[in-house]
């Protein structure tokens, strides 16, 4: 695969801080080369206060666009000329497309979650879903599941100082997607968790519970909550096999790990940048196994 940067090569970039650990440059550059697309992708360490200047540079350099990571996602949303429905609801962007100086912001995390389920033969449309958490990943998943036609969403949140986030997510979704019925329950009540799982097709953990170094923990504390046929997905990808997924699988559930969401949010961004499908199987084999 020969690849030469020319006078016509277009630039894309990840902005955020830190960015040095990101796998995005390898994933996108591999895909550009594989499909013969004349673009290169780099990472720039940009603090929150410098986001407007970075986006001016994106226009000035006629970059094709890029991605945004923490802590820049909300500052970047405020600088967009247009927002996708999900980005508008959440007030954050992780993907930017530059069309002749007009910047459109998208958030593909939730789409990545839905696309990953679809790649496993699981449809979100008309389903009933429980999502534990109300942080960045949980909000993106809740919003996208509603936009993708979920019939009912139960948000599980521990009752502490940030419980209001779950109530706000529910209100935001009810307003934007009235066809989706949303309820909020206490994550620490075993009865509430059991009732939510019993009426759900899909149960999602989008909290930090189960993530290293607390990988001995699970949001489902009693295995009797699981039932054969329940789909259990984890946003956590470190470790890949969380306690939640191990116990779910042992109880006859279908278990979906967090790596696919990461891969497919990149594939969704790639489609927005290029109008083409990312070579997902090759990228998965090369960078996600
Ligand atoms: P975040 O914005 O900080 O939100 C964390 C959420 O977890 C909050 O709702 C928090 O609630 C809850 N939480 C934390 N500790 C808890 C505990 N002990 N019991 C109950 N709830 C608890 O983080 P995030 O960005 O959403 O990330 C969450 C997880 O998803 C991380 O493991 C991250 O790596 C993963 N993630 C995966 C992807 C992917 O593509 N697979 C993408 C993004 C994130 P409180 O406010 O009550 O603490």
Short mmCIF file of C-alpha atoms and ligand atoms in Angstrom, two decimals:
data_model
loop_
_atom_site.label_atom_id
_atom_site.label_comp_id
_atom_site.label_asym_id
_atom_site.label_seq_id
_atom_site.Cartn_x
_atom_site.Cartn_y
_atom_site.Cartn_z
CA UNK A 1 0.00 0.00 0.00
CA UNK A 2 1.84 3.11 -1.25
CA UNK A 3 0.82 6.38 0.27
CA UNK A 4 2.15 9.81 -0.52
CA UNK A 5 1.16 13.13 1.03
CA UNK A 6 0.62 15.61 -1.81
CA UNK A 7 -0.39 19.26 -2.18
CA UNK A 8 -4.00 18.09 -2.27
CA UNK A 9 -3.99 15.88 0.82
CA UNK A 10 -6.62 17.00 3.32
CA UNK A 11 -6.09 17.05 7.05
CA UNK A 12 -8.31 15.76 9.87
CA UNK A 13 -7.44 15.93 13.55
CA UNK A 14 -8.42 14.83 17.01
CA UNK A 15 -8.48 17.67 19.54
CA UNK A 16 -8.61 17.27 23.32
CA UNK A 17 -6.19 16.93 26.22
CA UNK A 18 -4.50 14.52 26.62
CA UNK A 19 -4.56 12.91 23.16
CA UNK A 20 -1.25 11.04 23.03
CA UNK A 21 -2.84 7.71 24.05
CA UNK A 22 -5.51 7.83 21.33
CA UNK A 23 -5.80 5.02 18.80
CA UNK A 24 -7.81 7.23 16.40
CA UNK A 25 -4.88 8.33 14.17
CA UNK A 26 -3.90 4.71 13.44
CA UNK A 27 -7.52 3.62 12.87
CA UNK A 28 -8.40 6.45 10.47
CA UNK A 29 -5.05 6.59 8.61
CA UNK A 30 -5.17 2.83 8.05
CA UNK A 31 -8.72 3.17 6.69
CA UNK A 32 -7.87 6.14 4.44
CA UNK A 33 -4.93 4.23 2.97
CA UNK A 34 -6.94 1.05 2.55
CA UNK A 35 -9.64 2.90 0.58
CA UNK A 36 -7.21 5.20 -1.29
CA UNK A 37 -8.63 8.37 0.31
CA UNK A 38 -6.21 11.33 0.14
CA UNK A 39 -6.48 12.40 3.80
CA UNK A 40 -4.26 12.27 6.87
CA UNK A 41 -5.34 12.28 10.51
CA UNK A 42 -3.28 13.63 13.41
CA UNK A 43 -3.86 14.48 17.08
CA UNK A 44 -3.46 17.95 18.61
CA UNK A 45 -3.36 18.57 22.35
CA UNK A 46 -5.84 21.44 22.74
CA UNK A 47 -7.16 22.66 26.10
CA UNK A 48 -10.76 23.83 26.54
CA UNK A 49 -9.87 27.50 26.34
CA UNK A 50 -8.21 27.07 22.93
CA UNK A 51 -11.09 25.23 21.23
CA UNK A 52 -12.43 28.32 19.34
CA UNK A 53 -8.94 29.02 17.92
CA UNK A 54 -8.47 25.37 16.94
CA UNK A 55 -11.81 25.41 15.10
CA UNK A 56 -10.91 28.67 13.34
CA UNK A 57 -7.76 26.88 12.18
CA UNK A 58 -9.91 23.98 10.96
CA UNK A 59 -11.75 26.44 8.72
CA UNK A 60 -8.57 28.31 7.71
CA UNK A 61 -6.70 25.14 6.74
CA UNK A 62 -9.80 23.78 4.99
CA UNK A 63 -9.50 20.61 7.04
CA UNK A 64 -12.12 17.95 6.32
CA UNK A 65 -13.00 17.78 10.02
CA UNK A 66 -12.02 15.76 13.00
CA UNK A 67 -12.90 14.36 16.39
CA UNK A 68 -13.17 15.92 19.82
CA UNK A 69 -12.36 14.27 23.12
CA UNK A 70 -12.40 15.38 26.75
CA UNK A 71 -12.39 18.11 27.96
CA UNK A 72 -13.33 19.87 24.71
CA UNK A 73 -16.67 18.27 23.76
CA UNK A 74 -19.02 20.96 25.11
CA UNK A 75 -16.82 23.94 24.14
CA UNK A 76 -16.67 22.58 20.59
CA UNK A 77 -20.47 22.20 20.46
CA UNK A 78 -20.81 25.92 21.22
CA UNK A 79 -18.63 26.77 18.18
CA UNK A 80 -20.58 24.73 15.58
CA UNK A 81 -22.63 26.21 12.72
CA UNK A 82 -25.04 23.26 12.98
CA UNK A 83 -25.56 20.26 15.26
CA UNK A 84 -26.98 16.78 14.66
CA UNK A 85 -30.16 16.01 16.66
CA UNK A 86 -28.20 13.94 19.21
CA UNK A 87 -25.46 16.58 19.58
CA UNK A 88 -28.08 19.27 20.04
CA UNK A 89 -29.85 17.28 22.77
CA UNK A 90 -26.62 16.47 24.62
CA UNK A 91 -24.83 19.78 24.02
CA UNK A 92 -21.58 18.03 23.14
CA UNK A 93 -19.81 16.88 19.97
CA UNK A 94 -17.19 14.21 19.29
CA UNK A 95 -17.13 14.53 15.49
CA UNK A 96 -16.92 17.61 13.25
CA UNK A 97 -17.43 17.78 9.49
CA UNK A 98 -16.21 20.88 7.64
CA UNK A 99 -18.18 21.63 4.46
CA UNK A 100 -16.56 24.71 2.89
CA UNK A 101 -16.09 26.45 6.23
CA UNK A 102 -19.43 25.40 7.71
CA UNK A 103 -18.83 23.14 10.71
CA UNK A 104 -21.43 20.54 11.67
CA UNK A 105 -21.06 18.75 15.00
CA UNK A 106 -22.16 15.19 15.70
CA UNK A 107 -21.89 12.83 18.66
CA UNK A 108 -21.32 9.29 17.48
CA UNK A 109 -20.85 7.47 20.85
CA UNK A 110 -24.51 6.48 21.10
CA UNK A 111 -24.63 5.65 17.40
CA UNK A 112 -21.59 3.43 17.94
CA UNK A 113 -23.49 1.60 20.67
CA UNK A 114 -26.54 1.08 18.43
CA UNK A 115 -24.46 0.07 15.37
CA UNK A 116 -22.54 -2.43 17.49
CA UNK A 117 -25.79 -4.02 18.66
CA UNK A 118 -26.97 -4.15 15.04
CA UNK A 119 -23.71 -5.81 13.98
CA UNK A 120 -24.59 -8.49 16.57
CA UNK A 121 -28.08 -8.89 15.08
CA UNK A 122 -29.82 -6.91 17.87
CA UNK A 123 -32.33 -4.17 16.99
CA UNK A 124 -32.98 -1.17 19.22
CA UNK A 125 -36.17 -0.12 17.42
CA UNK A 126 -39.28 -1.00 19.45
CA UNK A 127 -37.19 -2.48 22.24
CA UNK A 128 -37.29 -1.81 25.96
CA UNK A 129 -33.87 -0.84 27.34
CA UNK A 130 -32.42 -0.28 30.80
CA UNK A 131 -29.31 1.92 31.01
CA UNK A 132 -27.37 2.28 34.27
CA UNK A 133 -25.67 5.67 34.65
CA UNK A 134 -26.20 9.30 33.68
CA UNK A 135 -22.68 10.40 32.70
CA UNK A 136 -21.27 10.99 29.22
CA UNK A 137 -21.54 7.44 27.85
CA UNK A 138 -24.92 6.75 29.46
CA UNK A 139 -26.44 10.00 28.15
CA UNK A 140 -25.19 9.33 24.62
CA UNK A 141 -26.62 5.78 24.72
CA UNK A 142 -29.97 6.89 26.18
CA UNK A 143 -30.40 9.69 23.61
CA UNK A 144 -29.42 7.56 20.61
CA UNK A 145 -31.59 4.62 21.69
CA UNK A 146 -34.56 7.01 21.90
CA UNK A 147 -33.74 8.51 18.48
CA UNK A 148 -33.34 4.98 17.07
CA UNK A 149 -36.88 4.07 18.09
CA UNK A 150 -36.62 2.40 21.52
CA UNK A 151 -40.11 2.08 22.98
CA UNK A 152 -39.13 2.39 26.63
CA UNK A 153 -35.96 3.39 28.52
CA UNK A 154 -35.37 2.91 32.23
CA UNK A 155 -32.49 4.99 33.56
CA UNK A 156 -30.91 3.49 36.69
CA UNK A 157 -28.94 5.95 38.81
CA UNK A 158 -27.66 5.77 42.36
CA UNK A 159 -29.46 8.33 44.54
CA UNK A 160 -26.72 10.81 45.33
CA UNK A 161 -25.89 14.44 44.52
CA UNK A 162 -25.94 13.76 40.77
CA UNK A 163 -29.32 11.95 40.68
CA UNK A 164 -30.73 15.09 39.02
CA UNK A 165 -28.69 14.25 35.90
CA UNK A 166 -30.81 11.13 35.36
CA UNK A 167 -34.02 13.12 35.87
CA UNK A 168 -32.77 15.78 33.41
CA UNK A 169 -31.86 13.13 30.81
CA UNK A 170 -35.34 11.65 31.13
CA UNK A 171 -36.99 15.05 30.70
CA UNK A 172 -34.80 15.95 27.71
CA UNK A 173 -35.63 12.66 25.96
CA UNK A 174 -39.38 12.90 26.67
CA UNK A 175 -39.38 16.38 25.15
CA UNK A 176 -37.37 15.51 22.01
CA UNK A 177 -38.75 12.00 21.43
CA UNK A 178 -42.28 11.86 22.89
CA UNK A 179 -42.83 8.34 21.50
CA UNK A 180 -40.20 7.01 23.92
CA UNK A 181 -41.42 6.34 27.43
CA UNK A 182 -38.66 7.11 29.99
CA UNK A 183 -38.54 6.30 33.69
CA UNK A 184 -35.84 6.78 36.33
CA UNK A 185 -35.17 4.31 39.14
CA UNK A 186 -32.69 3.85 41.99
CA UNK A 187 -29.70 1.76 40.90
CA UNK A 188 -29.08 0.75 44.52
CA UNK A 189 -32.53 -0.77 44.99
CA UNK A 190 -32.35 -4.46 44.06
CA UNK A 191 -36.13 -4.52 43.56
CA UNK A 192 -35.96 -1.60 41.12
CA UNK A 193 -33.06 -3.18 39.19
CA UNK A 194 -34.91 -6.52 39.06
CA UNK A 195 -38.14 -4.90 37.84
CA UNK A 196 -36.30 -2.84 35.19
CA UNK A 197 -34.40 -5.88 33.87
CA UNK A 198 -37.57 -8.01 33.87
CA UNK A 199 -39.35 -5.67 31.46
CA UNK A 200 -36.26 -5.00 29.29
CA UNK A 201 -34.91 -6.66 26.17
CA UNK A 202 -31.51 -5.01 26.68
CA UNK A 203 -29.66 -4.11 29.90
CA UNK A 204 -26.70 -1.72 29.61
CA UNK A 205 -24.05 -0.74 32.12
CA UNK A 206 -22.77 2.74 31.26
CA UNK A 207 -21.35 3.53 34.70
CA UNK A 208 -17.73 3.18 35.75
CA UNK A 209 -18.65 0.13 37.82
CA UNK A 210 -16.58 -2.87 36.77
CA UNK A 211 -13.85 -0.72 35.23
CA UNK A 212 -10.26 -1.26 36.37
CA UNK A 213 -9.13 -1.03 39.15
CA UNK A 214 -12.65 -1.91 40.43
CA UNK A 215 -13.08 -4.86 38.09
CA UNK A 216 -14.46 -7.10 40.84
CA UNK A 217 -17.66 -5.03 40.94
CA UNK A 218 -20.92 -5.22 39.01
CA UNK A 219 -24.05 -3.05 38.86
CA UNK A 220 -26.09 -6.25 39.10
CA UNK A 221 -25.39 -7.55 42.57
CA UNK A 222 -27.71 -10.57 42.43
CA UNK A 223 -27.48 -13.10 39.60
CA UNK A 224 -31.20 -13.86 39.85
CA UNK A 225 -31.78 -10.56 37.96
CA UNK A 226 -30.43 -12.24 34.80
CA UNK A 227 -32.64 -14.41 32.62
CA UNK A 228 -31.86 -16.38 29.47
CA UNK A 229 -32.51 -14.21 26.43
CA UNK A 230 -31.72 -10.89 28.13
CA UNK A 231 -29.09 -8.94 26.20
CA UNK A 232 -26.49 -7.46 28.54
CA UNK A 233 -24.12 -4.83 27.15
CA UNK A 234 -21.27 -3.06 28.92
CA UNK A 235 -19.83 0.32 27.90
CA UNK A 236 -16.77 -0.52 30.01
CA UNK A 237 -13.97 -1.94 27.84
CA UNK A 238 -11.17 -2.14 30.40
CA UNK A 239 -11.36 -5.00 31.22
CA UNK A 240 -13.11 -6.36 28.15
CA UNK A 241 -14.75 -9.19 30.08
CA UNK A 242 -16.31 -7.43 33.06
CA UNK A 243 -17.83 -9.25 36.00
CA UNK A 244 -21.27 -8.12 34.73
CA UNK A 245 -20.68 -9.80 31.35
CA UNK A 246 -19.17 -12.97 32.81
CA UNK A 247 -22.11 -13.50 35.19
CA UNK A 248 -24.65 -12.55 32.51
CA UNK A 249 -23.22 -15.11 30.10
CA UNK A 250 -23.10 -17.79 32.80
CA UNK A 251 -26.81 -17.08 33.38
CA UNK A 252 -27.75 -17.60 29.72
CA UNK A 253 -27.77 -13.96 28.60
CA UNK A 254 -26.14 -12.63 25.43
CA UNK A 255 -23.14 -10.52 26.50
CA UNK A 256 -21.83 -7.58 24.44
CA UNK A 257 -18.55 -5.94 25.46
CA UNK A 258 -17.63 -2.23 25.23
CA UNK A 259 -15.00 -2.58 22.51
CA UNK A 260 -17.56 -2.76 19.71
CA UNK A 261 -19.10 0.58 20.73
CA UNK A 262 -15.66 2.17 20.49
CA UNK A 263 -15.04 0.66 17.06
CA UNK A 264 -18.46 1.58 15.65
CA UNK A 265 -18.43 5.18 16.91
CA UNK A 266 -15.27 5.52 14.79
CA UNK A 267 -16.99 3.84 11.84
CA UNK A 268 -19.91 6.29 12.16
CA UNK A 269 -17.48 9.26 12.16
CA UNK A 270 -15.60 7.79 9.16
CA UNK A 271 -18.88 7.63 7.23
CA UNK A 272 -19.54 11.29 8.06
CA UNK A 273 -16.03 12.34 6.93
CA UNK A 274 -15.95 10.34 3.70
CA UNK A 275 -19.44 9.08 2.82
CA UNK A 276 -17.84 5.61 2.74
CA UNK A 277 -17.87 2.60 5.03
CA UNK A 278 -14.79 2.10 7.19
CA UNK A 279 -13.20 -1.35 6.61
CA UNK A 280 -14.56 -2.44 9.98
CA UNK A 281 -13.44 -6.09 9.93
CA UNK A 282 -9.85 -5.18 9.08
CA UNK A 283 -9.77 -2.33 11.62
CA UNK A 284 -11.22 -4.65 14.25
CA UNK A 285 -8.66 -7.38 13.57
CA UNK A 286 -5.76 -4.94 13.49
CA UNK A 287 -6.52 -2.52 16.32
CA UNK A 288 -9.27 -4.01 18.49
CA UNK A 289 -8.16 -7.58 19.21
P1 LIG B 1 -18.72 9.71 33.43
O1 LIG B 1 -19.24 10.76 32.53
O2 LIG B 1 -17.78 10.09 34.51
O3 LIG B 1 -20.00 8.98 34.11
C1 LIG B 1 -19.82 7.92 35.01
C2 LIG B 1 -21.19 7.41 35.48
O4 LIG B 1 -20.96 6.27 36.29
C3 LIG B 1 -21.96 8.42 36.33
O5 LIG B 1 -23.32 8.33 36.06
C4 LIG B 1 -21.62 7.96 37.73
O6 LIG B 1 -22.59 8.31 38.67
C5 LIG B 1 -21.61 6.46 37.54
N1 LIG B 1 -20.86 5.79 38.61
C6 LIG B 1 -19.53 5.90 38.88
N2 LIG B 1 -19.21 5.12 39.92
C7 LIG B 1 -20.35 4.51 40.32
C8 LIG B 1 -20.67 3.60 41.36
N3 LIG B 1 -19.73 3.11 42.19
N4 LIG B 1 -21.95 3.18 41.48
C9 LIG B 1 -22.91 3.64 40.64
N5 LIG B 1 -22.67 4.51 39.64
C10 LIG B 1 -21.41 4.95 39.49
O7 LIG B 1 -17.98 8.58 32.61
P2 LIG B 1 -18.32 8.07 31.12
O8 LIG B 1 -17.49 8.81 30.16
O9 LIG B 1 -19.79 8.06 30.95
O10 LIG B 1 -17.74 6.58 31.16
C11 LIG B 1 -18.40 5.53 31.84
C12 LIG B 1 -17.78 4.19 31.40
O11 LIG B 1 -18.05 4.01 30.00
C13 LIG B 1 -16.25 4.14 31.54
O12 LIG B 1 -15.87 2.84 31.89
C14 LIG B 1 -15.75 4.46 30.14
O13 LIG B 1 -14.48 3.91 29.87
C15 LIG B 1 -16.82 3.80 29.31
N6 LIG B 1 -16.97 4.38 27.97
C16 LIG B 1 -16.97 3.52 26.93
C17 LIG B 1 -17.13 3.99 25.66
C18 LIG B 1 -17.10 3.01 24.53
O14 LIG B 1 -17.04 3.42 23.37
N7 LIG B 1 -17.20 1.72 24.82
C19 LIG B 1 -17.30 5.36 25.42
C20 LIG B 1 -17.32 6.23 26.52
C21 LIG B 1 -17.15 5.72 27.81
P3 LIG B 1 -22.22 9.25 39.93
O15 LIG B 1 -22.37 10.66 39.43
O16 LIG B 1 -23.25 8.86 40.93
O17 LIG B 1 -20.82 8.93 40.34
#
